[in-house]
Tab-separated table of C-alpha atoms in Angstrom:
chain	number	residue	atom	x	y	z
A	1	MET	CA	-20.433	17.631	7.141
A	2	THR	CA	-21.015	14.133	8.579
A	3	ALA	CA	-21.002	11.705	5.641
A	4	THR	CA	-18.042	9.361	5.238
A	5	GLY	CA	-15.965	9.538	2.075
A	6	VAL	CA	-13.950	11.854	-0.140
A	7	LEU	CA	-15.021	15.474	0.218
A	8	ALA	CA	-16.488	17.139	-2.868
A	9	ASP	CA	-15.947	20.729	-3.970
A	10	ARG	CA	-18.832	22.099	-1.881
A	11	ASP	CA	-17.410	20.446	1.256
A	12	ILE	CA	-13.967	21.873	0.501
A	13	ARG	CA	-15.570	25.316	0.339
A	14	ASP	CA	-16.950	24.655	3.821
A	15	LEU	CA	-13.461	23.761	5.062
A	16	ILE	CA	-12.162	27.055	3.669
A	17	ALA	CA	-15.010	29.030	5.221
A	18	MET	CA	-14.370	27.523	8.672
A	19	GLY	CA	-10.622	28.206	8.447
A	20	ALA	CA	-9.573	24.561	8.166
A	21	VAL	CA	-7.874	25.541	4.909
A	22	ALA	CA	-6.248	28.972	4.882
A	23	ALA	CA	-3.924	30.627	2.401
A	24	ASP	CA	-2.013	33.791	1.592
A	25	PRO	CA	-3.102	34.891	-0.953
A	26	ALA	CA	-6.625	33.573	-0.412
A	27	VAL	CA	-7.833	30.396	-2.121
A	28	THR	CA	-9.502	31.034	-5.500
A	29	ASP	CA	-12.300	29.170	-7.265
A	30	ALA	CA	-9.836	28.156	-9.978
A	31	GLN	CA	-8.086	25.893	-7.439
A	32	LEU	CA	-11.212	23.854	-6.722
A	33	GLN	CA	-11.549	20.558	-8.588
A	34	PRO	CA	-14.499	18.155	-8.244
A	35	ALA	CA	-12.803	16.201	-5.438
A	36	SER	CA	-9.565	18.036	-4.670
A	37	LEU	CA	-7.917	21.406	-4.164
A	38	ASP	CA	-4.901	22.582	-6.148
A	39	LEU	CA	-1.995	23.785	-4.008
A	40	ARG	CA	0.132	26.791	-4.986
A	41	LEU	CA	3.849	27.441	-4.782
A	42	GLY	CA	4.998	30.210	-2.485
A	43	THR	CA	7.665	32.796	-3.199
A	44	LEU	CA	10.796	30.964	-2.051
A	45	ALA	CA	12.521	27.674	-2.884
A	46	TYR	CA	15.207	25.968	-0.815
A	47	ARG	CA	17.789	23.868	-2.637
A	48	VAL	CA	18.525	20.982	-0.277
A	49	ARG	CA	21.136	18.230	-0.268
A	50	ALA	CA	18.641	15.383	-0.140
A	51	SER	CA	15.008	14.460	0.106
A	52	PHE	CA	13.747	14.120	3.687
A	53	LEU	CA	10.727	13.702	5.936
A	54	ALA	CA	10.326	15.892	9.001
A	55	GLY	CA	9.801	12.945	11.372
A	56	ARG	CA	7.729	12.830	14.536
A	57	GLY	CA	8.081	15.883	16.738
A	58	ARG	CA	10.100	17.846	14.200
A	59	THR	CA	9.217	20.617	11.744
A	60	VAL	CA	10.111	20.936	8.096
A	61	ALA	CA	11.687	24.333	8.846
A	62	GLU	CA	14.095	22.639	11.289
A	63	ARG	CA	15.090	20.029	8.719
A	64	ILE	CA	15.592	22.682	6.024
A	65	GLY	CA	18.096	24.258	8.408
A	66	GLU	CA	20.042	20.975	8.377
A	67	PHE	CA	20.034	20.361	4.632
A	68	GLU	CA	19.743	23.785	2.945
A	69	MET	CA	22.337	24.637	0.306
A	70	HIS	CA	20.911	27.944	-0.898
A	71	ARG	CA	17.654	29.864	-1.349
A	72	ILE	CA	15.995	30.932	-4.579
A	73	ASP	CA	13.559	33.822	-4.949
A	74	LEU	CA	10.756	32.670	-7.256
A	75	ALA	CA	9.111	36.091	-7.636
A	76	ALA	CA	10.501	36.811	-11.106
A	77	GLY	CA	10.575	33.151	-12.113
A	78	ALA	CA	13.401	30.706	-11.461
A	79	VAL	CA	14.703	27.490	-12.985
A	80	LEU	CA	14.606	24.305	-10.933
A	81	GLU	CA	17.406	22.164	-12.308
A	82	LYS	CA	17.060	18.566	-13.392
A	83	GLY	CA	18.407	16.154	-10.777
A	84	CYS	CA	18.237	18.620	-7.872
A	85	VAL	CA	15.929	18.570	-4.834
A	86	TYR	CA	13.980	21.635	-3.714
A	87	ILE	CA	11.600	22.409	-0.857
A	88	VAL	CA	9.011	25.113	-1.549
A	89	PRO	CA	6.641	26.397	1.176
A	90	LEU	CA	3.102	26.355	-0.218
A	91	ALA	CA	0.603	29.205	0.015
A	92	GLU	CA	-1.912	26.950	1.783
A	93	ARG	CA	-1.882	25.738	5.395
A	94	LEU	CA	-4.243	23.436	7.275
A	95	ALA	CA	-6.102	23.266	10.585
A	96	LEU	CA	-8.155	20.141	9.927
A	97	PRO	CA	-11.026	19.225	12.241
A	98	PRO	CA	-10.932	15.899	14.106
A	99	GLY	CA	-11.858	12.996	11.838
A	100	THR	CA	-10.773	14.743	8.631
A	101	GLY	CA	-7.502	13.724	6.985
A	102	ALA	CA	-6.017	14.273	3.560
A	103	VAL	CA	-3.829	12.804	0.857
A	104	ALA	CA	-1.851	14.810	-1.701
A	105	ASN	CA	-0.600	13.996	-5.173
A	106	ALA	CA	1.097	15.513	-8.188
A	107	LYS	CA	-1.272	16.935	-10.790
A	108	SER	CA	-1.543	15.113	-14.118
A	109	SER	CA	0.578	17.586	-16.054
A	110	THR	CA	3.246	17.501	-13.354
A	111	GLY	CA	3.579	13.726	-13.524
A	112	ARG	CA	3.703	13.711	-17.323
A	113	LEU	CA	6.788	15.915	-17.142
A	114	ASP	CA	8.528	13.439	-14.797
A	115	LEU	CA	8.485	16.215	-12.210
A	116	LEU	CA	8.547	14.401	-8.876
A	117	THR	CA	6.419	16.528	-6.551
A	118	ARG	CA	5.483	15.351	-3.065
A	119	THR	CA	3.852	17.074	-0.110
A	120	VAL	CA	5.756	17.293	3.186
A	121	THR	CA	4.280	18.230	6.572
A	122	ASP	CA	5.546	18.996	10.059
A	123	GLY	CA	5.882	15.767	12.023
A	124	GLY	CA	5.338	13.792	8.828
A	125	VAL	CA	6.556	10.190	8.518
A	126	GLU	CA	5.123	9.676	5.007
A	127	PHE	CA	5.065	11.763	1.865
A	128	ASP	CA	1.654	12.984	0.683
A	129	ARG	CA	-0.256	11.601	3.703
A	130	ILE	CA	-1.741	14.182	6.072
A	131	PRO	CA	-3.153	12.764	9.317
A	132	GLU	CA	-6.588	13.553	10.698
A	133	GLY	CA	-6.679	16.852	12.548
A	134	TYR	CA	-3.317	18.076	11.187
A	135	THR	CA	-2.573	21.724	11.914
A	136	GLY	CA	0.391	23.373	10.254
A	137	PRO	CA	2.062	24.461	7.028
A	138	LEU	CA	2.411	22.503	3.798
A	139	TYR	CA	5.553	22.167	1.676
A	140	ALA	CA	6.234	20.762	-1.775
A	141	GLU	CA	9.325	18.694	-2.368
A	142	ILE	CA	10.167	19.087	-6.060
A	143	CYS	CA	12.730	17.029	-7.935
A	144	PRO	CA	12.796	17.480	-11.744
A	145	ARG	CA	13.811	14.068	-13.112
A	146	SER	CA	13.841	14.492	-16.912
A	147	PHE	CA	13.524	18.231	-17.650
A	148	SER	CA	14.562	21.438	-15.913
A	149	VAL	CA	11.528	23.675	-15.349
A	150	LEU	CA	10.829	27.369	-14.909
A	151	VAL	CA	8.453	28.053	-12.002
A	152	ARG	CA	6.784	31.085	-10.432
A	153	PRO	CA	4.772	31.735	-7.271
A	154	GLY	CA	1.171	30.562	-7.548
A	155	MET	CA	1.894	27.670	-9.904
A	156	ARG	CA	-0.106	24.551	-9.067
A	157	LEU	CA	2.018	21.402	-9.239
A	158	ASN	CA	0.220	19.256	-6.676
A	159	GLN	CA	-3.248	18.860	-5.215
A	160	ILE	CA	-4.866	17.681	-2.015
A	161	ARG	CA	-7.886	15.448	-1.456
A	162	PHE	CA	-9.759	15.463	1.861
A	163	ARG	CA	-11.613	12.509	3.346
A	164	ARG	CA	-13.563	11.495	6.431
A	165	GLY	CA	-13.336	7.897	7.520
A	166	GLN	CA	-12.624	4.868	5.337
A	167	SER	CA	-14.480	4.733	2.027
A	168	VAL	CA	-12.391	2.459	-0.228
A	169	LEU	CA	-14.534	-0.004	-2.155
A	170	SER	CA	-13.973	-3.679	-1.493
A	171	ASP	CA	-13.569	-6.013	-4.453
A	172	ALA	CA	-17.175	-7.149	-3.963
A	173	ASP	CA	-18.416	-3.555	-3.960
A	174	LEU	CA	-16.329	-2.772	-7.028
A	175	THR	CA	-17.728	-5.800	-8.872
A	176	ALA	CA	-21.267	-4.698	-8.017
A	177	LEU	CA	-20.562	-1.126	-9.157
A	178	HIS	CA	-19.188	-2.386	-12.473
A	179	GLY	CA	-22.373	-4.408	-12.909
A	180	ARG	CA	-24.452	-1.237	-12.539
A	181	GLU	CA	-22.153	1.225	-14.323
A	182	PRO	CA	-19.372	-0.335	-16.436
A	183	LEU	CA	-16.027	0.996	-15.240
A	184	VAL	CA	-13.836	-0.338	-18.059
A	185	SER	CA	-14.370	-1.110	-21.723
A	186	ASP	CA	-13.245	-4.740	-21.315
A	187	ARG	CA	-13.797	-7.505	-18.803
A	188	PRO	CA	-12.660	-6.069	-15.445
A	189	LEU	CA	-9.699	-7.428	-13.512
A	190	ILE	CA	-10.665	-6.765	-9.907
A	191	SER	CA	-8.114	-7.478	-7.190
A	192	GLU	CA	-7.590	-4.866	-4.466
A	193	GLY	CA	-8.836	-2.355	-7.002
A	194	LEU	CA	-9.461	-2.291	-10.725
A	195	GLY	CA	-6.459	-3.536	-12.683
A	196	PHE	CA	-5.431	-1.971	-15.963
A	197	SER	CA	-2.915	-2.964	-18.602
A	198	VAL	CA	-0.676	-1.306	-21.166
A	199	ASP	CA	-1.654	-0.795	-24.817
A	200	LEU	CA	1.198	-1.689	-27.177
A	201	LYS	CA	-1.007	-2.626	-30.153
A	202	PRO	CA	-2.837	0.597	-31.115
A	203	ALA	CA	-5.887	0.394	-33.350
A	204	ARG	CA	-4.196	2.751	-35.815
A	205	GLY	CA	-0.527	3.132	-36.643
A	206	ASP	CA	2.429	1.984	-34.570
A	207	LEU	CA	3.002	4.878	-32.124
A	208	VAL	CA	2.736	3.381	-28.638
A	209	GLY	CA	4.457	5.951	-26.465
A	210	TYR	CA	7.194	8.496	-25.844
A	211	ARG	CA	10.583	8.372	-24.111
A	212	ALA	CA	12.062	11.507	-22.552
A	213	LYS	CA	15.228	12.752	-24.252
A	214	PRO	CA	18.200	13.130	-21.899
A	215	HIS	CA	19.490	16.592	-22.899
A	216	THR	CA	16.821	19.223	-23.517
A	217	GLY	CA	15.982	22.840	-22.865
A	218	VAL	CA	13.973	24.321	-20.005
A	219	ILE	CA	10.173	24.001	-19.865
A	220	ASP	CA	8.314	27.110	-18.675
A	221	LEU	CA	5.303	25.660	-16.874
A	222	ASP	CA	3.149	28.669	-17.794
A	223	ARG	CA	3.493	27.962	-21.521
A	224	ILE	CA	0.577	25.869	-22.762
A	225	ALA	CA	0.587	24.082	-26.146
A	226	HIS	CA	3.932	25.772	-26.802
A	227	TYR	CA	6.733	23.201	-27.098
A	228	ALA	CA	7.439	20.892	-30.021
A	229	PRO	CA	7.240	17.297	-28.765
A	230	ASN	CA	10.244	16.211	-30.851
A	231	ASP	CA	12.484	18.628	-28.941
A	232	PHE	CA	11.845	16.753	-25.691
A	233	TRP	CA	10.532	13.296	-26.563
A	234	GLU	CA	11.534	10.346	-28.693
A	235	GLN	CA	8.608	8.477	-30.257
A	236	ILE	CA	8.312	4.786	-29.395
A	237	ARG	CA	6.937	2.790	-32.323
A	238	THR	CA	6.405	-0.950	-32.608
A	239	ARG	CA	4.228	-3.463	-34.413
A	240	GLU	CA	5.401	-6.343	-32.233
A	241	GLY	CA	3.269	-5.540	-29.194
A	242	ARG	CA	6.263	-5.110	-26.913
A	243	VAL	CA	8.939	-2.600	-25.950
A	244	ILE	CA	12.170	-2.972	-24.013
A	245	LEU	CA	12.406	-0.397	-21.247
A	246	ASP	CA	15.837	1.139	-20.683
A	247	PRO	CA	17.099	1.464	-17.086
A	248	GLY	CA	16.663	5.001	-15.812
A	249	ALA	CA	14.504	6.080	-18.761
A	250	PHE	CA	11.086	7.715	-18.400
A	251	TYR	CA	8.192	6.767	-20.678
A	252	ILE	CA	4.683	7.991	-21.435
A	253	LEU	CA	2.431	5.067	-22.375
A	254	VAL	CA	-1.337	4.518	-22.300
A	255	SER	CA	-3.706	1.972	-20.802
A	256	ARG	CA	-5.442	-0.577	-23.007
A	257	GLU	CA	-8.691	-0.035	-21.113
A	258	ALA	CA	-10.927	3.014	-21.314
A	259	VAL	CA	-11.811	3.932	-17.735
A	260	THR	CA	-14.888	5.559	-16.199
A	261	ILE	CA	-15.227	7.222	-12.790
A	262	PRO	CA	-18.961	7.655	-11.976
A	263	PRO	CA	-20.053	10.928	-10.317
A	264	ASP	CA	-20.388	9.502	-6.803
A	265	TYR	CA	-16.899	8.027	-6.760
A	266	ALA	CA	-13.258	9.070	-6.983
A	267	ALA	CA	-10.207	6.935	-7.715
A	268	GLU	CA	-6.463	6.919	-7.196
A	269	MET	CA	-3.854	5.172	-9.335
A	270	ALA	CA	-1.569	2.802	-7.455
A	271	PRO	CA	1.236	0.427	-8.467
A	272	TYR	CA	0.077	-3.115	-9.162
A	273	LEU	CA	2.858	-5.286	-7.759
A	274	ALA	CA	6.506	-4.438	-7.273
A	275	MET	CA	7.356	-8.042	-8.173
A	276	VAL	CA	6.076	-7.968	-11.740
A	277	GLY	CA	9.244	-6.455	-13.177
A	278	GLU	CA	12.016	-3.899	-13.111
A	279	PHE	CA	9.710	-0.932	-13.607
A	280	ARG	CA	6.823	0.884	-12.004
A	281	VAL	CA	3.995	3.128	-13.040
A	282	HIS	CA	5.752	6.146	-11.671
A	283	TYR	CA	3.416	8.694	-10.142
A	284	ALA	CA	0.132	7.690	-8.581
A	285	GLY	CA	-2.577	10.140	-9.546
A	286	PHE	CA	-6.098	11.279	-8.738
A	287	PHE	CA	-9.022	10.497	-11.014
A	288	ASP	CA	-11.893	12.890	-10.351
A	289	PRO	CA	-15.615	12.083	-10.435
A	290	GLY	CA	-16.777	12.257	-14.055
A	291	PHE	CA	-13.471	11.212	-15.637
A	292	GLY	CA	-14.396	9.170	-18.701
A	293	TRP	CA	-18.112	9.438	-17.896
A	294	ALA	CA	-20.232	9.828	-21.036
A	295	GLU	CA	-22.506	12.534	-19.608
A	296	ALA	CA	-19.435	14.620	-18.729
A	297	GLY	CA	-18.043	14.321	-22.245
A	298	GLY	CA	-15.801	11.355	-21.604
A	299	ALA	CA	-17.369	8.147	-22.936
A	300	GLY	CA	-14.425	6.274	-21.445
A	301	SER	CA	-10.947	7.797	-21.178
A	302	ARG	CA	-7.627	5.978	-21.279
A	303	GLY	CA	-5.270	6.227	-18.353
A	304	VAL	CA	-1.912	7.751	-19.284
A	305	LEU	CA	0.916	5.765	-17.697
A	306	GLU	CA	4.092	7.431	-16.474
A	307	VAL	CA	6.616	4.596	-16.398
A	308	ARG	CA	10.184	4.458	-15.148
A	309	CYS	CA	12.466	1.452	-15.560
A	310	HIS	CA	14.811	0.550	-12.705
A	311	GLU	CA	18.010	-1.508	-12.592
A	312	ALA	CA	17.704	-3.846	-15.579
A	313	PRO	CA	16.218	-3.622	-19.080
A	314	PHE	CA	12.691	-5.023	-19.019
A	315	VAL	CA	10.379	-6.326	-21.741
A	316	LEU	CA	6.913	-4.798	-21.401
A	317	GLU	CA	4.270	-6.581	-23.464
A	318	HIS	CA	0.828	-5.650	-24.747
A	319	GLY	CA	-1.899	-6.342	-22.211
A	320	GLN	CA	0.480	-6.706	-19.270
A	321	VAL	CA	-1.155	-5.494	-16.060
A	322	VAL	CA	0.820	-2.524	-14.754
A	323	GLY	CA	-1.390	-0.756	-12.230
A	324	ARG	CA	-4.713	-0.526	-10.494
A	325	LEU	CA	-7.334	2.053	-9.688
A	326	VAL	CA	-8.521	2.172	-6.097
A	327	TYR	CA	-12.089	3.496	-5.990
A	328	GLU	CA	-13.551	5.449	-3.062
A	329	ARG	CA	-17.026	6.720	-2.312
A	330	MET	CA	-17.617	10.447	-2.322
A	331	ALA	CA	-19.144	12.023	0.772
A	332	GLY	CA	-21.432	13.884	-1.641
A	333	ARG	CA	-21.771	14.459	-5.375
A	334	PRO	CA	-19.634	17.376	-6.661
A	335	GLU	CA	-21.257	20.511	-8.018
A	336	ARG	CA	-19.120	20.144	-11.153
A	337	LEU	CA	-17.743	16.967	-12.673
A	338	TYR	CA	-14.434	16.457	-14.436
A	339	GLY	CA	-14.917	17.661	-17.997
A	340	THR	CA	-18.138	19.561	-17.231
A	341	GLY	CA	-17.808	23.302	-16.785
A	342	ILE	CA	-14.123	23.177	-15.800
A	343	ALA	CA	-10.902	23.275	-17.776
A	344	SER	CA	-10.269	19.528	-17.994
A	345	ASN	CA	-7.277	18.935	-20.238
A	346	TYR	CA	-7.444	15.144	-20.394
A	347	GLN	CA	-11.129	14.165	-20.711
A	348	GLY	CA	-11.620	11.623	-23.497
A	349	GLN	CA	-7.853	11.226	-23.798
A	350	GLY	CA	-5.754	8.556	-25.429
A	351	LEU	CA	-1.952	8.623	-25.591
A	352	LYS	CA	-1.220	12.247	-24.730
A	353	LEU	CA	1.695	14.330	-23.489
A	354	SER	CA	1.237	17.112	-20.964
A	355	LYS	CA	-0.634	20.278	-21.927
A	356	HIS	CA	2.663	22.126	-22.436
A	357	PHE	CA	3.280	20.440	-25.794
A	358	VAL	CA	1.751	21.137	-29.181
A	359	ALA	CA	-0.701	18.377	-30.063
A	360	PRO	CA	0.576	16.228	-32.969
């Protein structure tokens, strides 16, 4: 493994075989995605007083000792309460070789539930960033923001992407790639990544998004296509091409552009500018090779936007740029693409809630 870039599924298998990724129980094929590995919850959760980073020279276990309130056995299933912070040791641990680092992120379904999930490491000074050559355990910090959730050991709320070297495309490279393989359905806005905007004028009807209801029941994360959307979400409808975001509220919206990730590339969603308003596209997310790619069944897929408003009400208008996709080269083409031969819940998507809800 010498090529620079994001490691594909076959390279991740090599990391597992050489012991750079170990787990108890052992890693399964179901965890492997085209350019990432799903991480699994362990058997114990610690309710802590506050979110924290381990800090240089310190372990997460030490910091848990400072902030622990009580422990929860997840074996039979347990509810993580809205508004509380939990630390859960993950089944996987790392012993990365020199030159190989990693970045973690919440999975798509996790973000769409407003379930803040970040990866914490020993000695860590940033969430979700694992330095080259890191050896040690992995932990998930979980903070349910809108809904209380029922979890069990083995559930996969976050994922990890491995990379060697720097492989982010410059704006010039991104422009050239778009010229060869169109990345968006409209004229691209390229500035430190590929900009995308919000769709508040749908081609049909007036449904533009959903807002999380404040007082709901528990969501069992093992239940797929089970819950009625109206029990948890308020529909946002408008024909004016704008919505006013309420402070503290969480919204599911959709990008105006249909996005494509070619097979030799991966992408990550990032905020556009903090200065554009009192909101942010909440959880950055991974876009795997093949997302929206026609030959993988995509033909362009919209990006679902998880939006939270901050201190003041804010008017969000149709076509306003709200985020960007940062593209990276793959170190090699994956054996399987997103949407091809794997259970891809969001290929070809438009405005869509998480897989836990019955489709309208």
